[in-house]
Coordinates of C-alpha atoms (C1' of nucleotides) in Angstrom, one line a residue:
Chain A
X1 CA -48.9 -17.3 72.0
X2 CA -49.9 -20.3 73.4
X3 CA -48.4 -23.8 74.8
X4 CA -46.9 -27.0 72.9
X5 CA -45.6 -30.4 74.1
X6 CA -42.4 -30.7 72.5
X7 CA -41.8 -34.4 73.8
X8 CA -44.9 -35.3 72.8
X9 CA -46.0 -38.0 70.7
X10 CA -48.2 -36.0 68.5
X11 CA -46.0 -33.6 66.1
X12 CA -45.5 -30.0 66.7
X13 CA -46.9 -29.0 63.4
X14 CA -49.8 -30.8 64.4
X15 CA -50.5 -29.4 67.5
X16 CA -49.7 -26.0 65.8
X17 CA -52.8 -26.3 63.9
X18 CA -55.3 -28.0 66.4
X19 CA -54.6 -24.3 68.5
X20 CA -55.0 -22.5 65.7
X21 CA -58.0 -23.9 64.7
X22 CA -59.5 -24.0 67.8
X23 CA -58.8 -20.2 68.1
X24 CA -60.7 -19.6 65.2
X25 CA -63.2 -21.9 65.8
X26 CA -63.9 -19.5 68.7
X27 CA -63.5 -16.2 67.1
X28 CA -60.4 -15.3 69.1
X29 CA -59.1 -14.8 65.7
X30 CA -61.4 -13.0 63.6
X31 CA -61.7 -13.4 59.7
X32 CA -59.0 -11.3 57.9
X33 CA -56.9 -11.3 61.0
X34 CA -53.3 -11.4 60.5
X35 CA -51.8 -14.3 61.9
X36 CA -47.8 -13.9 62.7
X37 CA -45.2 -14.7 60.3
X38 CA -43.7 -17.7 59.9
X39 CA -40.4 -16.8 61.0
X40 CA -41.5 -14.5 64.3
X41 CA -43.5 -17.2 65.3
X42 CA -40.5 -19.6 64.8
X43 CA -38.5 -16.8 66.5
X44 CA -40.5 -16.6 69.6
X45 CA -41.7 -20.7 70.1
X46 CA -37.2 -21.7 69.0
X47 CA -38.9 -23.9 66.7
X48 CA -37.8 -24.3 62.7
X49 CA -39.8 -21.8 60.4
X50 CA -40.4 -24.8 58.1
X51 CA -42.7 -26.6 60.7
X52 CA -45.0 -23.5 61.4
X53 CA -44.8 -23.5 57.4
X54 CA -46.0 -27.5 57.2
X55 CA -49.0 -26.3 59.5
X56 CA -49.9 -23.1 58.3
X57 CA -49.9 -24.9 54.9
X58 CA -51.9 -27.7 56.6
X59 CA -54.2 -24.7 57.9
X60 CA -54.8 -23.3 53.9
X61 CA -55.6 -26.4 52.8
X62 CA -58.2 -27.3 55.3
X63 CA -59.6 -23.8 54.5
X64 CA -58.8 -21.9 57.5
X65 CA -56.4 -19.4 56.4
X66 CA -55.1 -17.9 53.2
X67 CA -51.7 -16.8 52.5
X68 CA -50.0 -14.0 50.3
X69 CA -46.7 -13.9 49.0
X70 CA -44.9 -10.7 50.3
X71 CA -48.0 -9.9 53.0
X72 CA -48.8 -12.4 55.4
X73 CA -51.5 -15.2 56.4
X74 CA -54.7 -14.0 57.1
X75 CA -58.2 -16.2 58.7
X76 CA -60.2 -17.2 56.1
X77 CA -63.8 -16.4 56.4
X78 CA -65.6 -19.4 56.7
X79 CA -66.8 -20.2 53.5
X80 CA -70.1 -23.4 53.7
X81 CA -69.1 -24.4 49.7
X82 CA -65.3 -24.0 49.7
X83 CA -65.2 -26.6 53.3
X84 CA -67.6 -29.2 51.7
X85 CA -64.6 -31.8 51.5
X86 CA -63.9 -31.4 54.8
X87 CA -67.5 -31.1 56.9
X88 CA -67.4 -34.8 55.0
X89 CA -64.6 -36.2 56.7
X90 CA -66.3 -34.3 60.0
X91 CA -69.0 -36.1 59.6
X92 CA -67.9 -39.5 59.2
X93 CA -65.7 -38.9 62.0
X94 CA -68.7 -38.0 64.0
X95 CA -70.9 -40.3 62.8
X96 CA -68.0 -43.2 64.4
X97 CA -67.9 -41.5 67.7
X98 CA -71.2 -41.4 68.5
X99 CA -71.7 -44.8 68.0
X100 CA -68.6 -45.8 70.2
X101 CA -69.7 -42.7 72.8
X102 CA -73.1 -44.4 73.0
X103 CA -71.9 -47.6 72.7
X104 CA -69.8 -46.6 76.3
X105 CA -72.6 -46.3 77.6
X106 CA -72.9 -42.2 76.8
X107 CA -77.2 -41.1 76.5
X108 CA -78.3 -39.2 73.6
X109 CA -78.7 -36.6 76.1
X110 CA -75.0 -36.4 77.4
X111 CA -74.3 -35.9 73.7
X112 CA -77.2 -33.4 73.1
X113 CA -75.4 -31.4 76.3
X114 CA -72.2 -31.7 74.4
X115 CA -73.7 -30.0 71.4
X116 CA -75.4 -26.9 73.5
X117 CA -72.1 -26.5 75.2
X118 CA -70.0 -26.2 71.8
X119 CA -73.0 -23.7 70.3
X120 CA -72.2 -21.5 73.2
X121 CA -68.5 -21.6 72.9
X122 CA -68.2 -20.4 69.6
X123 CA -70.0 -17.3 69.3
X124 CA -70.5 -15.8 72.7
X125 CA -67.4 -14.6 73.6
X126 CA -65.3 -11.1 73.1
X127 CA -61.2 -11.1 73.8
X128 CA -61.1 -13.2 76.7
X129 CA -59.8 -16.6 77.1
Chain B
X1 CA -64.1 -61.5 56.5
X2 CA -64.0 -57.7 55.7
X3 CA -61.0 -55.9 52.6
X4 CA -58.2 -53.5 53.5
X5 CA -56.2 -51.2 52.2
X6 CA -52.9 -52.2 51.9
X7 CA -51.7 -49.2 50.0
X8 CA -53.2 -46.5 52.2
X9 CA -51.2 -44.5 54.8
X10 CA -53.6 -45.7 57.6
X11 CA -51.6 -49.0 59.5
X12 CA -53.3 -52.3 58.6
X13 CA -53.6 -52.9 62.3
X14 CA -55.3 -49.8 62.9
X15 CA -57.8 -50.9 59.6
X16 CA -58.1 -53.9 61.7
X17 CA -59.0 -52.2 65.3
X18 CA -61.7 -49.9 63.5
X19 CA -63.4 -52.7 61.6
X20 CA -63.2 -55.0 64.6
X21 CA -64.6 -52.0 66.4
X22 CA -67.4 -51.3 64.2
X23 CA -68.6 -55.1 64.1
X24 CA -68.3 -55.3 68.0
X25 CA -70.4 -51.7 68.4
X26 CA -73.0 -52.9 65.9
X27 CA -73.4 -56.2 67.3
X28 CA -72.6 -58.1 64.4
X29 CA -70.0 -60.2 66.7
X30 CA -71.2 -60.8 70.2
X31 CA -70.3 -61.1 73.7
X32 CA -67.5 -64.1 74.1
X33 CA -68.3 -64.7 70.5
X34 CA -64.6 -66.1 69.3
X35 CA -62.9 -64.2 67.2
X36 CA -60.5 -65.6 64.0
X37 CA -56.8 -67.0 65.5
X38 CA -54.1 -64.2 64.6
X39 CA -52.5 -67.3 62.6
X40 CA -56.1 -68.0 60.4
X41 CA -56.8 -64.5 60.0
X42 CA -53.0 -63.5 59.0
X43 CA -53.2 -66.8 56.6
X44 CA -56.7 -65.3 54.9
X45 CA -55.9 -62.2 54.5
X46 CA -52.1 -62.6 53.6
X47 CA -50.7 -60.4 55.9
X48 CA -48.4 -61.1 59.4
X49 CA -49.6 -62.8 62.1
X50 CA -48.1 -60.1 64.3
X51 CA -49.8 -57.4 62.4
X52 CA -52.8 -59.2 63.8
X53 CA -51.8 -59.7 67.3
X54 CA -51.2 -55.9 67.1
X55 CA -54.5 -55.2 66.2
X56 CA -56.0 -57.5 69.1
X57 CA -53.9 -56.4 71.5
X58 CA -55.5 -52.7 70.8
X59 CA -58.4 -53.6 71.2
X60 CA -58.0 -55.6 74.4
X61 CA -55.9 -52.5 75.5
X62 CA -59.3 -50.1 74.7
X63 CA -61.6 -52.5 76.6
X64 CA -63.4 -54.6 73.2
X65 CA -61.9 -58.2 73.5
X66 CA -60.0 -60.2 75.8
X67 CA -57.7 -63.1 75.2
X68 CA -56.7 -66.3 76.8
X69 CA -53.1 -67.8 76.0
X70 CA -54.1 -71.3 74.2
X71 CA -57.6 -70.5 73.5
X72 CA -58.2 -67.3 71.8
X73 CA -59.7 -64.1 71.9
X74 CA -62.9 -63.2 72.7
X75 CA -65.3 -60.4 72.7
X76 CA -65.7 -58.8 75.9
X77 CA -68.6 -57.4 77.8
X78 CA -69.3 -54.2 77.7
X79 CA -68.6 -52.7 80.9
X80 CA -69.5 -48.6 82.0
X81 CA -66.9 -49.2 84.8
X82 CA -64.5 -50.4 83.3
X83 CA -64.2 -48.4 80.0
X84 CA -64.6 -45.0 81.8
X85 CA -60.8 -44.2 80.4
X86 CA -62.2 -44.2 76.8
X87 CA -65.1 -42.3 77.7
X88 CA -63.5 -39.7 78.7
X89 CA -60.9 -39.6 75.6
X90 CA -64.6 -40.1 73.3
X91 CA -65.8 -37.3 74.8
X92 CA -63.0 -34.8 74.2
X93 CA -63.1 -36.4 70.5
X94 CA -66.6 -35.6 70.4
X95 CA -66.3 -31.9 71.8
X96 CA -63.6 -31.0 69.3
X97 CA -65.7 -32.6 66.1
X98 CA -68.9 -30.7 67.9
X99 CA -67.1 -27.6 67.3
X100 CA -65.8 -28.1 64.1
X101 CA -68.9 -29.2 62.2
X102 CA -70.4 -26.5 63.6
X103 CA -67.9 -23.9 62.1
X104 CA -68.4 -25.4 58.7
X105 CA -71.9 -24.8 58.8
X106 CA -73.8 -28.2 60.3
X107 CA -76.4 -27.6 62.3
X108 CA -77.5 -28.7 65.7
X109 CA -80.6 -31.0 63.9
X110 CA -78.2 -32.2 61.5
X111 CA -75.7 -33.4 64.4
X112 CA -78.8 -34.7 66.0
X113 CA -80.0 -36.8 63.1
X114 CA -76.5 -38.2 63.6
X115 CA -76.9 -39.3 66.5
X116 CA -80.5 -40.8 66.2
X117 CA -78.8 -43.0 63.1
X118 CA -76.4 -44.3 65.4
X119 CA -78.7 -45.2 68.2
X120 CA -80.7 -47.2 65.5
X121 CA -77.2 -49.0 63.5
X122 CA -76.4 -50.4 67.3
X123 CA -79.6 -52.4 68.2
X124 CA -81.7 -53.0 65.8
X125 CA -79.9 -55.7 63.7
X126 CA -79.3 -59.4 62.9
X127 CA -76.7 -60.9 60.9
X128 CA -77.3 -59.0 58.2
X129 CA -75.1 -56.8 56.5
Chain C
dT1 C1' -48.2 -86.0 71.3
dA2 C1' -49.7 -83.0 67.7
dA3 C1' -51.9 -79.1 66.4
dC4 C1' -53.9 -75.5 67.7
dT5 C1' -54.1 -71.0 70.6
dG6 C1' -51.8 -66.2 72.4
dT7 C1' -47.4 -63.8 73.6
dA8 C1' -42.7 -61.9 73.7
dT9 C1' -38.4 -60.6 71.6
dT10 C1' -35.5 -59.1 68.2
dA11 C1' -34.3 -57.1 64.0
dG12 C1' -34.7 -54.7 59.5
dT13 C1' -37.1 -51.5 56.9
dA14 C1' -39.8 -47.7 55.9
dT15 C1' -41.8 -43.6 57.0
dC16 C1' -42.4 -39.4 59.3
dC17 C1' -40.8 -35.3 61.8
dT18 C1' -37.7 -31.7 62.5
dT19 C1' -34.0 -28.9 61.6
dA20 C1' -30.8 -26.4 58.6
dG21 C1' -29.5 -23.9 54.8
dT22 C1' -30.3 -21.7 50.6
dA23 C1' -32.8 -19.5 47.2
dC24 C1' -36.7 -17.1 44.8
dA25 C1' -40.6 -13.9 44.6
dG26 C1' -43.9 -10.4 46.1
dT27 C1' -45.0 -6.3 49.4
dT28 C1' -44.0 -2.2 51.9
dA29 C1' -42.0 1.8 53.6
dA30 C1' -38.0 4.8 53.9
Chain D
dT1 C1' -34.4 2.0 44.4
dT2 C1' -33.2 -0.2 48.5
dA3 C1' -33.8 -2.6 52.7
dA4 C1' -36.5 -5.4 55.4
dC5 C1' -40.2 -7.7 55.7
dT6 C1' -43.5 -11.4 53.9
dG7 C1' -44.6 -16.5 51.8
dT8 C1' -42.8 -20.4 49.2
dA9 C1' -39.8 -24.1 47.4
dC10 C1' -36.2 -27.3 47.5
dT11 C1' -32.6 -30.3 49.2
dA12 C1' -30.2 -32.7 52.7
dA13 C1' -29.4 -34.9 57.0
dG14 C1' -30.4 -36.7 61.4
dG15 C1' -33.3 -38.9 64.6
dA16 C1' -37.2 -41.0 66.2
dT17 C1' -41.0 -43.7 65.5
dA18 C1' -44.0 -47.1 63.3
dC19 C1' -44.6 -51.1 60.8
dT20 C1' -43.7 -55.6 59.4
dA21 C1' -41.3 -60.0 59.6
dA22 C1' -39.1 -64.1 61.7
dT23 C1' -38.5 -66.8 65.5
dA24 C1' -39.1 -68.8 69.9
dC25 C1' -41.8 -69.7 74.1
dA26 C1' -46.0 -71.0 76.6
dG27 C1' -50.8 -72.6 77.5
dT28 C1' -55.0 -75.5 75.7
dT29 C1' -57.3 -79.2 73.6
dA30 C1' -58.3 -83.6 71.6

DNA sequence: TAACTGTATTAGTATCCTTAGTACAGTTAA
DNA sequence: TTAACTGTACTAAGGATACTAATACAGTTA
């Protein structure tokens, strides 16, 4: 499905869900999509099915996905209420990197650029990569 | 000189290296300005010296101060050249969060207005708080 | 020389990550 | 109903990493 660094620094659960966000981020997976079960998943990356557990968890509690018992994980549609916790923590995040982006010398308009560049990669694409 | 949380799951030194950050960013502590010993500052704020010298040696690592063996440490000039490294790992920070706050429903003015606050927190200030 | 400065090394502790095994509960299709 | 799938919970163990502490070394300054 897609790559990890095992010997990395950063956990595997971890990078489990920066993919998986980013791929719904970007539509690839679409809301009410079924995402694979825990145990294929651990099947076909030889990894533990509690760790794709930790970060599908990880993934339902940032409001990403939803889970039923006996069915499956699905993509949660993206809900503006439900994620007001965590477009907070987004934007104190942001609100420190600009500072340090601009601080390194980065121009409102470098950042501006970043902006139209995200805009575009989230809706306008089909099933390519 | 600034509190900590020493019960959170966030490192004291890593506290440290953002608030040092923040004060260097927004000007509150200057170019060569001296910062406190690791020894003072561990004594004040009842914590290790080496916790300290971790924290400074971040943020000598990351470009913000340097230090001289029998002086101290200072806060360095900041230097496009030289910082291009943590640009670059900004800017994939910045990307990432673009995207995000996006999904959850910020909007490109909003994002913006971010950035037009941060342009104003760096410059336009004295010693004040 | 005395008192300050940063720095390096070692060691103990705590925490986190991952794996493994087991068990329980809900869904679905044969 | 049964078999095979799904998510979920729990415990235990091992290993790796991170954090903090204590000590010693080295350079600066008055």
């Amino acid at each position: 499905m897609f790559d990890l660094d095992l010997r990395s620094r950063k956990p595997i659960y971890e990078q489990l869900v920066e993919k998986f966000k980013e791929l719904i981020i970007k539509e690839v997976l679409q809301a009410d999509e079924k995402l694979p079960s825990v145990r294929t998943l651990a099947r076909q990356m030889t990894i533990n099915p509690n760790t794709i557990q930790k970060a599908y968890r990880e993934l339902e509690t940032q409001g990403y996905i939803y889970s039923v018992k006996g069915k499956g994980s699905f993509v949660q549609v993206s809900d503006d209420a439900v994620n007001q916790e965590e477009l907070m923590k987004i934007k104190e995040k942001l609100t420190a990197d600009i500072s340090e982006a601009l601080y390194l010398g980065m121009t409102r308009t470098e950042i501006e650029q970043l902006i139209k560049e995200a805009e575009e990669s989230i809706g306008g694409q089909k099933t390519n990569d």
